[in-house]
Amino acid sequence: MDLIASPIDPLRVGPFSKPGAKMKIADIETFANEFVCFVKVTTDSGETGWGQVAPYYADITAQVLHRQVAPYALGKPALDIDYLVDIIPEKEHKFPGSYLRRALGGLDTALWDLRGRLEGKPVCELIGGTPGTVRAYGSSMKRDITPKDEAARLSRLRDRFGFDAFKFRIGAECGRGQDEWPGRTEEIVPTIRAAMDDSVALLVDANSCYGPEQAIEVGKMLEQNGISHYEEPCPYWEYEQTQQVTNALSIDVTGGEQDCELQNWRRMIEMKAVDIVQPDICYLGGITRTLRVAEMAHKAGLPCTPHAANLSMVTLFTMHLLRAIPNAGKYLEFSIEGEDYYPWQDDLFVASPYEIVDGKATVTDLPGWGVEVSPTWLETSAHQISTWQR
């Protein structure tokens, strides 16, 4: 159970501290398919906000939201977000873990949007930042691509969009030391490096592939090829293994996308298991909890480069966060995958918030998240509503 109170006192929004603070949450609606679930919150005064649970099995998460989140949120002050994200896991203390946090994130992000719309401010401004650009790295999700084809693909994207940083995949996902196919890692690293001049930063993701000895061996090869970021080299749940790799290498070792419990984050940060923390806003349970992790990392002198692996709302949430936190990492993760990999992410919004110009994404000054979910998409989704019984 998460028992870590928010250290960010200026962000606390008490129930009577802001315009509209007496509003109560009247309805929580979900619009879901297997991959995506948007959340709409409506107050008893008719104000609305939109958020999203974590992608994948999102229809299941929608049920968790209605069964285990909504009962404790309906009828409560809509702007006391800290209270809600604390009390709900306590009320559901017998159900720690990912699904409850994924569902909680849908409520949290909808309430931040509601507050932004109410105050006429983007979320980044509500949490201490400003609108503007965010440097992005093009993030490849593919392992079934040859090194030659990956190098050609990344080169085209560099020339078209101005990316000056890319991440590609090594090893096999939770591969127990095995590569996607024999020799792929040893080939792709120098191939990508040769395709990019030294002005382009290169990052890799091992997705929990290696034990510590093998991870260190691979890491030394990465260092020799000028790779600057080594993500999740060991099984992510084995913090001591990752710490061994971090201590042995000069390259930045990173991780944390899967971690959704605040006490685990505290332990990871205190032991300096990684050089850079990578919370996923949707996996962790929303903006409020991610701000707490970022603050822990800031106090420990660690940068925060969140995980954002698709072009649902998670990347937009991350853009706002990076415009606000003092320990923002060098760049935003920005998926380069299209319909062949993510057939479900097209046409989610009336207007895409994801234009890349000169390698940068832009956070606008529009209220809340500054985006409108497509009515056409909503019409095709499974709708469910939980209503406050006054």
C-alpha angles and dihedrals in degrees: 000000000000110000100163112120120216113273091197101088096171089063095054109114108199118203094256102033104087140045108281091017093140091063114119127210106256105169136019114193131184128201107192150167128171092282109031136031122185119197126212121194121195124189129215087258093054099256115142140200134184131216140151140234120225115290123253123054082017091153088062091048089052089061091050089052093053095042103037108019108032097056091063096041103046112098093015125118106280095217099050091090097154091056093051096048089050101043099044096061088046092052089049094040092141089064108058118162146058108326096054091047092047089053093045089055090060091058094042096051092046091052092050088052090049091052091048092051091047093052096035092239136119115249091247089063093048090058096046105275141098136238117263144100130324123201109238135202119213106241120206117204097186129108096163091073125096119244090244093052093045091052091050092047094050091046091055091050091048091054095043102042105020097242111171095186134048138181124208135177130262131180120007124293107269082346101164089230097314125123123229083255127349113287097004096121094047089051103041098051098060091035093058092041091053090050093055129056120231092268089072115081115221125207131182135201121206095181096216095311106139145054113233099265094050091042091055091049091051090044092057089053089051091052091052089055096048098252110160105191128046111188127201097339094171133035100299094229092058099081095171091055091051090047090056090055093046092052094047100051138058092211116095109264111204140184151127106116093126097045114105103163117088094212089057089051090051091052094045092051096043092053092044090232089165138024094222127030119224112190118175109224093213096044093046097051107264144303096308095058092041090055088056092053091046089051092050089051092046091055089051093049095249125138121232119225105168126214113250110161104170141032099254115108093291092084091049091050089051093050090057092046093051091052089058115035119086094223098050112157125239097273153003120256106240119183115229093194122115139186095315091062103024106027089164099059099070121101096010093133138044088233123011115244090202110088113145117208121176089347094305137109121211132228107207129211092245114128120270113347090341095229138106122214112233112261088211091057091047091054090059096048131091108259126207131168135198114198132198109249101215 
